[in-house]
mmCIF file of C-alpha atoms in Angstrom:
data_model
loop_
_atom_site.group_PDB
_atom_site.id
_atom_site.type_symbol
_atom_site.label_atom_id
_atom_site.label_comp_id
_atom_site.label_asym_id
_atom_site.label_seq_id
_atom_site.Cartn_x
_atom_site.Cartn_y
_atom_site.Cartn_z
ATOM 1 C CA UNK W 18 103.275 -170.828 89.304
ATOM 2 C CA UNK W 19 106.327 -169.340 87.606
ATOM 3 C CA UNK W 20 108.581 -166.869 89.507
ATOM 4 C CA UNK W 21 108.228 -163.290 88.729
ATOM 5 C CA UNK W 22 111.109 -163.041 87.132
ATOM 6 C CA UNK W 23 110.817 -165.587 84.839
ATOM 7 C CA UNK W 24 107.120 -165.031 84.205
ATOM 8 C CA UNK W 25 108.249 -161.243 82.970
ATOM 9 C CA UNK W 26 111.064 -162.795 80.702
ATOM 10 C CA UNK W 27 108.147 -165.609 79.377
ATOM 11 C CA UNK W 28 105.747 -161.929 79.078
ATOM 12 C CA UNK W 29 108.897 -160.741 76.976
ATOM 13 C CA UNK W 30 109.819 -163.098 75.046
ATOM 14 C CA UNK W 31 106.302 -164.043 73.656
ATOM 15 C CA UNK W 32 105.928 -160.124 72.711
ATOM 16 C CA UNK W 33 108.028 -161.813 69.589
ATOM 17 C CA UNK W 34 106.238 -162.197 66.316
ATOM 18 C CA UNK W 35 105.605 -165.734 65.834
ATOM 19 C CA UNK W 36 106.270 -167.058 69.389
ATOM 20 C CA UNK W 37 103.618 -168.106 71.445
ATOM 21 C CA UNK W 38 103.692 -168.602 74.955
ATOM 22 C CA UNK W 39 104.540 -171.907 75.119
ATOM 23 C CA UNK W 40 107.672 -171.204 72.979
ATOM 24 C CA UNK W 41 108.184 -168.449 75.152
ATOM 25 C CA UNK W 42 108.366 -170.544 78.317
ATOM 26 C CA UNK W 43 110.878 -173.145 76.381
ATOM 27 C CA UNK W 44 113.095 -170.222 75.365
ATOM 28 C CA UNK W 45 113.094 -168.527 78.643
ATOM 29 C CA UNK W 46 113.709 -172.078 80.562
ATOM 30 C CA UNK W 47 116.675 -172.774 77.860
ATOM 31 C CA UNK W 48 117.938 -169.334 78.708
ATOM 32 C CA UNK W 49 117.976 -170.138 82.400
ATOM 33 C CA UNK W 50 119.288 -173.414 81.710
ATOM 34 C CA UNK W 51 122.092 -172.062 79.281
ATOM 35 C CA UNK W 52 125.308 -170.361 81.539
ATOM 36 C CA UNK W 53 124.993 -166.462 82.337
ATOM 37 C CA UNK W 54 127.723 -165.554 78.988
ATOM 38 C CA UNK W 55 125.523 -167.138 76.396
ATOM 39 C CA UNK W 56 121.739 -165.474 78.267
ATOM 40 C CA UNK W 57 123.937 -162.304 78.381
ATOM 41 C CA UNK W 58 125.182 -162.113 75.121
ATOM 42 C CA UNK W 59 121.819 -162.018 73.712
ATOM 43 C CA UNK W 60 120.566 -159.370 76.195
ATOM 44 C CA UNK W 61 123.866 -157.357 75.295
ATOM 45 C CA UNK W 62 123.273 -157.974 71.511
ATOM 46 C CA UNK W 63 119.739 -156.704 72.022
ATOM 47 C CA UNK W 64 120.631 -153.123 73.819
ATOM 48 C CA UNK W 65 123.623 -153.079 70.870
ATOM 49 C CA UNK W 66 121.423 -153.098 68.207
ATOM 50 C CA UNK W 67 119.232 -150.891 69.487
ATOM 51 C CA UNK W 68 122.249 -147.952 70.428
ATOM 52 C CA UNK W 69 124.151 -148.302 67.280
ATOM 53 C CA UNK W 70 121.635 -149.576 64.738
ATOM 54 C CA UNK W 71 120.370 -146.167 62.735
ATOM 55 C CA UNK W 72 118.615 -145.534 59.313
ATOM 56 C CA UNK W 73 121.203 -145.030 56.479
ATOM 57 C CA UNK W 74 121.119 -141.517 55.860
ATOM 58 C CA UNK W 75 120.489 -141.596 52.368
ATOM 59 C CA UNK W 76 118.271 -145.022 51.612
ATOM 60 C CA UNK W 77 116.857 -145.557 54.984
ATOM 61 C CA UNK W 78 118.141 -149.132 54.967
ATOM 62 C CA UNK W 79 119.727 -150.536 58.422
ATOM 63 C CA UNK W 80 123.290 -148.901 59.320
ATOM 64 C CA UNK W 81 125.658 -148.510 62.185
ATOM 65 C CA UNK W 82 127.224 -145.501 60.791
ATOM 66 C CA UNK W 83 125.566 -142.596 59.056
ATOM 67 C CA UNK W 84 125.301 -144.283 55.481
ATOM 68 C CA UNK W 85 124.321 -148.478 55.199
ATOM 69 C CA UNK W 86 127.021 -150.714 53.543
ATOM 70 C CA UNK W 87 125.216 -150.764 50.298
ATOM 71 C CA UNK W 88 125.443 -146.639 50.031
ATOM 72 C CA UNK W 89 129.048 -146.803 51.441
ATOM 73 C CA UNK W 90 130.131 -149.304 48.111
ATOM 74 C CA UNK W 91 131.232 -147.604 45.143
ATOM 75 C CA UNK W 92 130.533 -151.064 43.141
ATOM 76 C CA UNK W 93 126.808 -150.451 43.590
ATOM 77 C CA UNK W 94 125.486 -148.947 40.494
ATOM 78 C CA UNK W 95 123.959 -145.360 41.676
ATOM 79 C CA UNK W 96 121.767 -145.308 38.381
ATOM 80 C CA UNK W 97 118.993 -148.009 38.927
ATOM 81 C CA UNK W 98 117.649 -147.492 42.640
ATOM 82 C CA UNK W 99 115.563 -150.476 43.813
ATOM 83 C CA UNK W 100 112.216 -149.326 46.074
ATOM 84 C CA UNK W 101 111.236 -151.428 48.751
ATOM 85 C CA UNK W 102 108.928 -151.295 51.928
ATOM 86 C CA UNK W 103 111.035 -152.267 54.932
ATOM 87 C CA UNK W 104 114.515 -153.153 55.429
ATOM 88 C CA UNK W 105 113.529 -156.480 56.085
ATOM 89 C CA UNK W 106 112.912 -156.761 51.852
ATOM 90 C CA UNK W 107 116.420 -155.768 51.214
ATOM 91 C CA UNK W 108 117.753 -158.897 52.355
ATOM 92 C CA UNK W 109 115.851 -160.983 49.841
ATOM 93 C CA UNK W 110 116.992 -158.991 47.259
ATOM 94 C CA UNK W 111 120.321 -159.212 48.080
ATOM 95 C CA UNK W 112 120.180 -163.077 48.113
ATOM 96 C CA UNK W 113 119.053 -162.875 44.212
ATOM 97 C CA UNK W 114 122.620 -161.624 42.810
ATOM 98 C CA UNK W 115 120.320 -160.027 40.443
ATOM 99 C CA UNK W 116 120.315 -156.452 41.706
ATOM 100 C CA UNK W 117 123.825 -154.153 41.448
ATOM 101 C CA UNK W 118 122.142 -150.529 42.271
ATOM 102 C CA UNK W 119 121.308 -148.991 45.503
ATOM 103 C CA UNK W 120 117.801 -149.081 47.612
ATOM 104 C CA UNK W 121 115.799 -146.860 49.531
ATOM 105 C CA UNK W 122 113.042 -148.156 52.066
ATOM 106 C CA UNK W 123 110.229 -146.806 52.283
ATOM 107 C CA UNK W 124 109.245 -147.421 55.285
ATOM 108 C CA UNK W 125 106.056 -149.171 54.810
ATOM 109 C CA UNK W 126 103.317 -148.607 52.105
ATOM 110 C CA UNK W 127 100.000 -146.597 51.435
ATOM 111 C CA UNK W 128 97.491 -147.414 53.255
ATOM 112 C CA UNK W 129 94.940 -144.985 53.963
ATOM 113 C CA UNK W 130 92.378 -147.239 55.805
ATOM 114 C CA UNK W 131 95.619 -147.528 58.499
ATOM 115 C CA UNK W 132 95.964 -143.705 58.316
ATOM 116 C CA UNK W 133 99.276 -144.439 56.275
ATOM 117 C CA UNK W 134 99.956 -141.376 53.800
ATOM 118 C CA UNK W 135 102.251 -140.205 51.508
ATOM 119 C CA UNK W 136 104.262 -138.133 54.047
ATOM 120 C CA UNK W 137 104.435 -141.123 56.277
ATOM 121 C CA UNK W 138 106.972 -142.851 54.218
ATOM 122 C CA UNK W 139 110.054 -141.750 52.443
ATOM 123 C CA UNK W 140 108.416 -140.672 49.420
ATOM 124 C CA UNK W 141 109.806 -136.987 49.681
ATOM 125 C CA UNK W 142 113.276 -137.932 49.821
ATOM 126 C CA UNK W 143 113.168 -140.412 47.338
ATOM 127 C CA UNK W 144 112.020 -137.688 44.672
ATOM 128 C CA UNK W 145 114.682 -135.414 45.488
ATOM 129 C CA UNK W 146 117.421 -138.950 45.225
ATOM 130 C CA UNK W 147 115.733 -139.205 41.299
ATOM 131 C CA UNK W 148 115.907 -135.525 40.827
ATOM 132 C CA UNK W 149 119.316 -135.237 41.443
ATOM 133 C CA UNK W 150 119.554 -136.467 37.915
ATOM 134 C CA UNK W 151 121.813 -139.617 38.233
ATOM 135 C CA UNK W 152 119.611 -142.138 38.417
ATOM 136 C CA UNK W 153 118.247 -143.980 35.368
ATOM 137 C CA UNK W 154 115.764 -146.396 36.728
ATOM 138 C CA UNK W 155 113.737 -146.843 39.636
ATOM 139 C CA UNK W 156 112.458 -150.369 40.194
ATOM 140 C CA UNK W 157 109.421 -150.669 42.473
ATOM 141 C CA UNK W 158 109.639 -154.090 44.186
ATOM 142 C CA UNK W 159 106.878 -153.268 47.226
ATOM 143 C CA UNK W 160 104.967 -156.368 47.968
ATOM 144 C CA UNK W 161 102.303 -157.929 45.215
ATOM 145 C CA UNK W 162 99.512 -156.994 47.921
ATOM 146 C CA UNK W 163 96.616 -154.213 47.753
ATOM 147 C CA UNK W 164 99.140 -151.865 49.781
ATOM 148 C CA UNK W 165 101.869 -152.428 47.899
ATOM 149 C CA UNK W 166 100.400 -152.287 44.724
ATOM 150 C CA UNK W 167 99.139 -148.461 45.369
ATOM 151 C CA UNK W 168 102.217 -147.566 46.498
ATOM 152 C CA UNK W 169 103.678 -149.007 43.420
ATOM 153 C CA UNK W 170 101.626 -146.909 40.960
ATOM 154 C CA UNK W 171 101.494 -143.554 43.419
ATOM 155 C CA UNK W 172 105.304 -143.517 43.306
ATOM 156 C CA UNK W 173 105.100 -144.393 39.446
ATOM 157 C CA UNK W 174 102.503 -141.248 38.580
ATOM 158 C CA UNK W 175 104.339 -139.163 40.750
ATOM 159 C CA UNK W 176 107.707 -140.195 39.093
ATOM 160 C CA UNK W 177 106.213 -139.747 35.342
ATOM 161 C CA UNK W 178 105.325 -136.231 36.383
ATOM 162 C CA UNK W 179 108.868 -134.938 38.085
ATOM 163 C CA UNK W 180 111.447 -136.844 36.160
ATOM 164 C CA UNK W 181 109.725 -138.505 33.093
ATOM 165 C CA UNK W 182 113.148 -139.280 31.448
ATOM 166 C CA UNK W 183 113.663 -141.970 34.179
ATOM 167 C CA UNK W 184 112.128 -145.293 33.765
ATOM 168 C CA UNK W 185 109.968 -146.403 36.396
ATOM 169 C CA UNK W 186 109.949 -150.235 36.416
ATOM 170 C CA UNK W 187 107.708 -153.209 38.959
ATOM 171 C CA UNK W 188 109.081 -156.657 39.749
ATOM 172 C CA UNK W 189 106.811 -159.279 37.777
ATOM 173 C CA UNK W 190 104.225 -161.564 39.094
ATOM 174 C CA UNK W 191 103.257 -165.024 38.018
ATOM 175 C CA UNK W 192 104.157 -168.309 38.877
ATOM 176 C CA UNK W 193 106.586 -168.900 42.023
ATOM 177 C CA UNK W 194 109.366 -171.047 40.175
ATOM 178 C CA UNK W 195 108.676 -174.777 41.501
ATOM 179 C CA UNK W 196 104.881 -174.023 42.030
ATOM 180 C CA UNK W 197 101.791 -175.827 40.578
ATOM 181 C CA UNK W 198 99.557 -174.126 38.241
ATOM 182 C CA UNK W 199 97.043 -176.531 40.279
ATOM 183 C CA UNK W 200 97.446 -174.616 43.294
ATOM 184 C CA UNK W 201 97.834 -171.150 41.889
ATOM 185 C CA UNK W 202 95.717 -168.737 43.429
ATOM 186 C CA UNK W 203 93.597 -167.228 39.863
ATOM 187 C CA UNK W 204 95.041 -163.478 40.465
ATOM 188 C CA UNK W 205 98.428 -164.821 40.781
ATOM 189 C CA UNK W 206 97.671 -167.091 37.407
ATOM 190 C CA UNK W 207 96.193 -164.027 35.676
ATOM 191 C CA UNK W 208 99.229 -161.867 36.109
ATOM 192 C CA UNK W 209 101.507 -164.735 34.654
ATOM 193 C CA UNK W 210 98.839 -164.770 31.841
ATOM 194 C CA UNK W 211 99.223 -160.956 31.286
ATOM 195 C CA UNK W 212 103.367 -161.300 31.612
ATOM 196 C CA UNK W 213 103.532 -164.239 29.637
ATOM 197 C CA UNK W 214 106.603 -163.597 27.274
ATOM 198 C CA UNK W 215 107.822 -165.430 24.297
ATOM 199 C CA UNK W 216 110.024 -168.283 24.538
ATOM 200 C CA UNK W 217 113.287 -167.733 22.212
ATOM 201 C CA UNK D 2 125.340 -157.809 54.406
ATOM 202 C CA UNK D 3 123.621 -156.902 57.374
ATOM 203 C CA UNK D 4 125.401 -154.455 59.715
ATOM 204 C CA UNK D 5 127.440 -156.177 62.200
ATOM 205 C CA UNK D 6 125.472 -155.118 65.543
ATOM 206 C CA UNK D 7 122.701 -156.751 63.516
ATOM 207 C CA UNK D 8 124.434 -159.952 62.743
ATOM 208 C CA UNK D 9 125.429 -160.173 66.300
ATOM 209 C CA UNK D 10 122.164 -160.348 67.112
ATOM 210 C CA UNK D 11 120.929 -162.635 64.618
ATOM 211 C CA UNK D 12 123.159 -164.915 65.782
ATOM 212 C CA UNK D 13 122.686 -164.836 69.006
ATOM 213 C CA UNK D 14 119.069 -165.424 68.694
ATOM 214 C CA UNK D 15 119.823 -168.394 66.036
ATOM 215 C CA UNK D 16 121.278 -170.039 68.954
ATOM 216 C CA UNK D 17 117.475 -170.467 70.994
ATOM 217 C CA UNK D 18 116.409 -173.613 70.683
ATOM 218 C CA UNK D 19 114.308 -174.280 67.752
ATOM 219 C CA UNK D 20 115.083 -170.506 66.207
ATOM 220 C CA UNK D 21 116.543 -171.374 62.714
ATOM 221 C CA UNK D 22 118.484 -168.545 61.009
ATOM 222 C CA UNK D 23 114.846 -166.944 58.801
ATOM 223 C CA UNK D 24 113.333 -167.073 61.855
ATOM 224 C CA UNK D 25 116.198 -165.648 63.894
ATOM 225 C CA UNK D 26 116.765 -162.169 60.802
ATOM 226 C CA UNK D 27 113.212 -161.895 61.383
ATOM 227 C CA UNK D 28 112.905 -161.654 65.365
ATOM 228 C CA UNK D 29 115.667 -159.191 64.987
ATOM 229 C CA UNK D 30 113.986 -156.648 62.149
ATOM 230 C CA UNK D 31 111.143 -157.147 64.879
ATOM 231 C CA UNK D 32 113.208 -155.688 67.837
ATOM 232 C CA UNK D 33 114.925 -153.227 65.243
ATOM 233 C CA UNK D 34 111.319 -151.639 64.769
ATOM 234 C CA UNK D 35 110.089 -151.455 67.831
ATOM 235 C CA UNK D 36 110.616 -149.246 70.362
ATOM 236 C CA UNK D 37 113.612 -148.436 72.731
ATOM 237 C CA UNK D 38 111.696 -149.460 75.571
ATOM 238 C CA UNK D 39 110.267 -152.207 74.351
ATOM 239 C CA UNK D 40 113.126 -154.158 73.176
ATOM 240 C CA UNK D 41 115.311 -152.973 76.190
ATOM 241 C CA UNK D 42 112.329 -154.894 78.621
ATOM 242 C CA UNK D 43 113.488 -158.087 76.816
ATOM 243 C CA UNK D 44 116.840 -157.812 77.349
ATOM 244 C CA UNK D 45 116.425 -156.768 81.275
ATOM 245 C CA UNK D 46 114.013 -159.735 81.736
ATOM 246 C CA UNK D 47 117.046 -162.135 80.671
ATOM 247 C CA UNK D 48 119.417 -160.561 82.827
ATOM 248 C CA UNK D 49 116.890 -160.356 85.212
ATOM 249 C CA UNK D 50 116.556 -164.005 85.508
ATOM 250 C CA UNK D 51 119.987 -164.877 84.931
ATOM 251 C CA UNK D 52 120.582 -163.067 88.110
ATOM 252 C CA UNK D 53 117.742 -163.644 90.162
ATOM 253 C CA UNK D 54 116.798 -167.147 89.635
ATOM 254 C CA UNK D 55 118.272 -169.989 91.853
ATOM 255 C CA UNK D 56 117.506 -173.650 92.564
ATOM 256 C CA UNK D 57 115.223 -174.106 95.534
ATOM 257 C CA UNK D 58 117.581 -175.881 97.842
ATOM 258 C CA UNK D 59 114.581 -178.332 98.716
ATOM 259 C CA UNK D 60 113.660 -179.435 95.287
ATOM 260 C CA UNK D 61 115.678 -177.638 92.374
ATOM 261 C CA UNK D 62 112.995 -176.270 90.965
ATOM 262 C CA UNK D 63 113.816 -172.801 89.740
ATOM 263 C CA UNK D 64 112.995 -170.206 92.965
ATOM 264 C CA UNK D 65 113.467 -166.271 93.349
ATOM 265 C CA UNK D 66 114.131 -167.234 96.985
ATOM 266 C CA UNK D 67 116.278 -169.996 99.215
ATOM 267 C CA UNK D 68 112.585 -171.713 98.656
ATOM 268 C CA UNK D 69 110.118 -172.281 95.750
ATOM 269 C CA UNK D 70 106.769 -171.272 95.588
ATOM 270 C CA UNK D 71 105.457 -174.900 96.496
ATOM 271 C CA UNK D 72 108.156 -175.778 98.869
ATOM 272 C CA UNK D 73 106.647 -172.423 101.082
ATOM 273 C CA UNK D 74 103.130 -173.453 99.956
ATOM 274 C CA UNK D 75 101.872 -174.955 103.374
ATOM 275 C CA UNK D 76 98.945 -176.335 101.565
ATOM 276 C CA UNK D 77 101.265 -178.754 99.357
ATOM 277 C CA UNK D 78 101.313 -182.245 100.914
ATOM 278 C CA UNK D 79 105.200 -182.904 101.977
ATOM 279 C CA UNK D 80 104.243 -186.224 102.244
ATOM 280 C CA UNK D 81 104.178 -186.882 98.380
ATOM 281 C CA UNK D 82 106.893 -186.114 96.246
ATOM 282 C CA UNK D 83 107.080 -185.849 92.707
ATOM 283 C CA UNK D 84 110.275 -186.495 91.091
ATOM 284 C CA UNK D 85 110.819 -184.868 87.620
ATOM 285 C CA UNK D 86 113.624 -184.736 84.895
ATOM 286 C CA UNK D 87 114.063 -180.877 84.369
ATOM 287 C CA UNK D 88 112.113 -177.733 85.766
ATOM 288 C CA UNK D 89 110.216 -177.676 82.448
ATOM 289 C CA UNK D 90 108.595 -180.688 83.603
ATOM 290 C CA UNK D 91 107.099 -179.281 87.092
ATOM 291 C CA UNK D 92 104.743 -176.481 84.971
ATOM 292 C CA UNK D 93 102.512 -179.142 82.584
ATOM 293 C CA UNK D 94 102.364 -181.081 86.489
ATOM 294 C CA UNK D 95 101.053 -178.427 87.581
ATOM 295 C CA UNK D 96 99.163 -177.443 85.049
ATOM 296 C CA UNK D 97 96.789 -180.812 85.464
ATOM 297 C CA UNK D 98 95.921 -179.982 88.566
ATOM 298 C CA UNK D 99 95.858 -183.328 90.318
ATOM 299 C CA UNK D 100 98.580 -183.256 91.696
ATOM 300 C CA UNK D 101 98.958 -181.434 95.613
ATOM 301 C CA UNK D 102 102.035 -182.382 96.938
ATOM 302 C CA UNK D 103 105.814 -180.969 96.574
ATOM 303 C CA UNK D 104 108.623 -181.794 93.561
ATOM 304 C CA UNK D 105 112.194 -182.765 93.426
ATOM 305 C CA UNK D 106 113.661 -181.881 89.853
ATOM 306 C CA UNK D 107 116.753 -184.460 89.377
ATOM 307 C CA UNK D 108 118.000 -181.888 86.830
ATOM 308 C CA UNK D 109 118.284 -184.790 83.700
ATOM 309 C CA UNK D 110 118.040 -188.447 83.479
ATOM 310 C CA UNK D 111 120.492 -191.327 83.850
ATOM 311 C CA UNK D 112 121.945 -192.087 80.837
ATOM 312 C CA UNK D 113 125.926 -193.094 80.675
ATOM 313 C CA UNK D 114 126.735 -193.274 77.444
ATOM 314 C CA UNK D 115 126.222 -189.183 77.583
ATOM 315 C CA UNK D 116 128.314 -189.270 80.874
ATOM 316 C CA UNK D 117 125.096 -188.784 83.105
ATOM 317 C CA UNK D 118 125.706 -191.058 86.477
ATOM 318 C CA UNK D 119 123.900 -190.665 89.160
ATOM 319 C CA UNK D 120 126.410 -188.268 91.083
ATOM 320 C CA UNK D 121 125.428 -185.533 88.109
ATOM 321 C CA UNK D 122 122.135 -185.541 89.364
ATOM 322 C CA UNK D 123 119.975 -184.617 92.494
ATOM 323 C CA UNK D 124 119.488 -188.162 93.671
ATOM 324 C CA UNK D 125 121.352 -187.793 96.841
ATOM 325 C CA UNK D 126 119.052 -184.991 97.892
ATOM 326 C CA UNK D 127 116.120 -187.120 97.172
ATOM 327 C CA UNK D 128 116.818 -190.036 99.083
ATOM 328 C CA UNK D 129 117.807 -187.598 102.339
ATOM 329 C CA UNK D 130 114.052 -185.829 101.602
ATOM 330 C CA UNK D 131 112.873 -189.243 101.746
ATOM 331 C CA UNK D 132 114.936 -191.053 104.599
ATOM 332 C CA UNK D 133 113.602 -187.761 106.187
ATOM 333 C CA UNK D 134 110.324 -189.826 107.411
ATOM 334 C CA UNK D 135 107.973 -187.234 106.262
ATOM 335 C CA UNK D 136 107.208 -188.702 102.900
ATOM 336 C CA UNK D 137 104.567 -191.580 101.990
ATOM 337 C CA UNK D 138 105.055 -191.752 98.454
ATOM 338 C CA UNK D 139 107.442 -190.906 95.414
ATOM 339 C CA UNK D 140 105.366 -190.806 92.351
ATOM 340 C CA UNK D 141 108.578 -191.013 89.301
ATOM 341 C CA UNK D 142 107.447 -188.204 86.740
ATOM 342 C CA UNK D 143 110.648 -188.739 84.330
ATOM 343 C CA UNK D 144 109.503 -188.972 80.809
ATOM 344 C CA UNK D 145 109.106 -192.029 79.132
ATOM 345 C CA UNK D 146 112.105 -192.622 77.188
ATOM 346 C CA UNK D 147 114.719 -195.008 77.421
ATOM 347 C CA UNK D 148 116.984 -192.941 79.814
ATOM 348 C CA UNK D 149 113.560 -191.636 81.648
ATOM 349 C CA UNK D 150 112.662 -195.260 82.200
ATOM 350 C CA UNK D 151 116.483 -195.961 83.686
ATOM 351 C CA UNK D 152 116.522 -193.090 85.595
ATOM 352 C CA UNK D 153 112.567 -194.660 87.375
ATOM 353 C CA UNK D 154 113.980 -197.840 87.732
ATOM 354 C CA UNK D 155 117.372 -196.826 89.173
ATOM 355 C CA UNK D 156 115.087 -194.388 91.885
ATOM 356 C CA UNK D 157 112.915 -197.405 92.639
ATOM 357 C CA UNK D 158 115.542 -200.181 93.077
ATOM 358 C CA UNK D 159 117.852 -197.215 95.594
ATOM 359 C CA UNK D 160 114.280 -196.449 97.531
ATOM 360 C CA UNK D 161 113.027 -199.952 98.455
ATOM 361 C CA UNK D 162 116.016 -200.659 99.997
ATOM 362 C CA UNK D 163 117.006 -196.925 101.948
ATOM 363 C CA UNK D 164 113.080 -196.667 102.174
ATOM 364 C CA UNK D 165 110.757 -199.692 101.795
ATOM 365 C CA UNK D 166 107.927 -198.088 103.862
ATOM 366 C CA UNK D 167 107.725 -195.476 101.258
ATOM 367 C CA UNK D 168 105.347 -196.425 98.183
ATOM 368 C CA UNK D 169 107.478 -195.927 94.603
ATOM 369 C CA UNK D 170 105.169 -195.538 91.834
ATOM 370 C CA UNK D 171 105.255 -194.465 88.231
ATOM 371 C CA UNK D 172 103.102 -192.435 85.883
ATOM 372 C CA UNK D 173 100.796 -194.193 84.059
ATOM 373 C CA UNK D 174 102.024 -194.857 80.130
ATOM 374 C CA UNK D 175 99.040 -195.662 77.372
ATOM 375 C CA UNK D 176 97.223 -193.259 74.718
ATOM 376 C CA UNK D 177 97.115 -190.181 74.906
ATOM 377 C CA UNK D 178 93.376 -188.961 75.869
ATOM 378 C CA UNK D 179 91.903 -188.022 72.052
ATOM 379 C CA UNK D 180 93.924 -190.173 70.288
ATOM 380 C CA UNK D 181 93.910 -192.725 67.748
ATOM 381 C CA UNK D 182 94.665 -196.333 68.462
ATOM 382 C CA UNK D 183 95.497 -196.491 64.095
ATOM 383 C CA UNK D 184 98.478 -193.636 64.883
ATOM 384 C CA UNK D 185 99.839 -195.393 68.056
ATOM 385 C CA UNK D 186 103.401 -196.842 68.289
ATOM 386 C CA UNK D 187 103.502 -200.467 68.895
ATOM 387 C CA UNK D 188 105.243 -199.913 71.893
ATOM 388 C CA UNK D 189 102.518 -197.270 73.638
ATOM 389 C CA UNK D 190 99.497 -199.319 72.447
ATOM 390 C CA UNK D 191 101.442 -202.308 74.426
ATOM 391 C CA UNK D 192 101.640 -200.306 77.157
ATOM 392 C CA UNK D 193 98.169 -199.884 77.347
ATOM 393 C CA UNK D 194 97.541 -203.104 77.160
ATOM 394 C CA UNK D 195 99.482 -204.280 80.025
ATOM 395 C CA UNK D 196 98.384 -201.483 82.025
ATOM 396 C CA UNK D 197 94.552 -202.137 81.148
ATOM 397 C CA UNK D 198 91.957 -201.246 84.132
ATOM 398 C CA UNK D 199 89.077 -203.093 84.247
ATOM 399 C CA UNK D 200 85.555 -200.965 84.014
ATOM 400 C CA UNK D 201 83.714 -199.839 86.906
#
């Protein structure tokens, strides 16, 4: 019943993770509601990001010039390089306060079942980033799934082998703060059991 | 921290209607991953529409031509219009199936304490479709809210004077089909009542 045109931009717009079609038909009737600037500033925005938006030539994080922001700052500690999947994880990180050093993305994580291996993601160059002998840590924060978990311990064996004077660390599991050991899932309740820590 | 292209986009797609800024970061990483082409369709589709898409200068309902879709339908009774807030409200119409005749989308409701007269909306046009001698019946679609009702009432009172050979009616308010007369408002469950059919 729709017109093509806004049958192609419902098609488009429910292509989005998360957004099903109706969504897509509310978005695409506010953008035809909303005045040409505002529709057009998101369609501009869109073919922007995808011109100037690059990998960061040394982490593979986001950047719209050859290295990201976080390479580019001189107040990031170079020593302690934090590992993550995407560039979507860096974010999070970020909103901790708790990290200083640099990243590098990986790019995803092993999974051979998806024909994901080693020389899919940016395993190489993060090797040759430890090798070049300033860093002092590498902390693994890849996601606490099956995945993530081999990737984890393939980058650690690899790393114990090449540069064993480096300390290869892995976020902790346990207990999301504000959770309820009731609801805990039991793999999730045995990590915190095997992290538990003293309380001083 | 995110690169500015990046932010602009975030932004920009914070501003769609029920897109809060999580949701927003992570429709962006979506576009950011896939493909040139892919992303690039999305942003064509809203220019696209923002250039394409008129008002049907019968109805108002959005049209890729001078005329809608069911304005050129010859197989949509003219004689029964259906008179609807916004063009969001023709497709779930439509969608029902039981209704065959034509639409006139008033482009909001009444309400003046948000500066809505009746000037600021299509009601002009309606009465001339209707003075026009064609039409039997105005079935009021608005929704049913306080300026929805107004907006019904106003129609009706202007009609059976201009037009009082033309029937005025109203959608039918009561539960919704599948629901529970415990988790009805007071106000719907009266409704009902007063609206009660007897068996047959």
């Amino acid at each position: 019943m729709l017109a093509p045109p806004v049958q192609r931009l419902v098609t488009e717009l429910g292509k989005l993770p998360g957004i099903g079609q109706r969504t897509a038909q509310r978005l695409a009737f506010h953008l035809l509601r909303v005045d040409g600037e505002e529709a057009n500033a998101l369609a501009d925005a869109i073919r922007e990001v995808k011109l100037r938006i690059r990998q960061c030539e040394i982490c593979f994080n986001l950047a719209d010039e050859p290295r990201c922001r976080i390479c580019q700052d001189e107040r990031r500690d170079p020593r302690v390089i934090c590992v993550v999947e995407e560039f979507g994880d860096v974010l999070p990180v970020e909103r901790t306060h708790e990290f200083r050093g640099r990243y590098h993305v990986l790019g995803g994580a092993l999974s051979p079942i998806d024909g994901v291996d080693p020389e899919d993601l940016k395993l190489a160059e993060l090797y040759r980033r430890v090798e070049g002998g300033e860093v002092r840590e590498v902390v693994i924060a890849t996601n606490p799934t099956t995945t993530g978990e081999a990737t984890a311990h393939h980058i650690a064996g690899v790393l114990r082998e090449r540069t064993p004077d480096v300390a290869v660390t892995r976020l902790a599991s346990g207990l999301p703060v504000g959770g309820d050991l009731e609801y805990a899932d039991e793999v999730t309740l045995g990590r915190a059991f095997s992290g538990r820590r003293e309380i001083v």
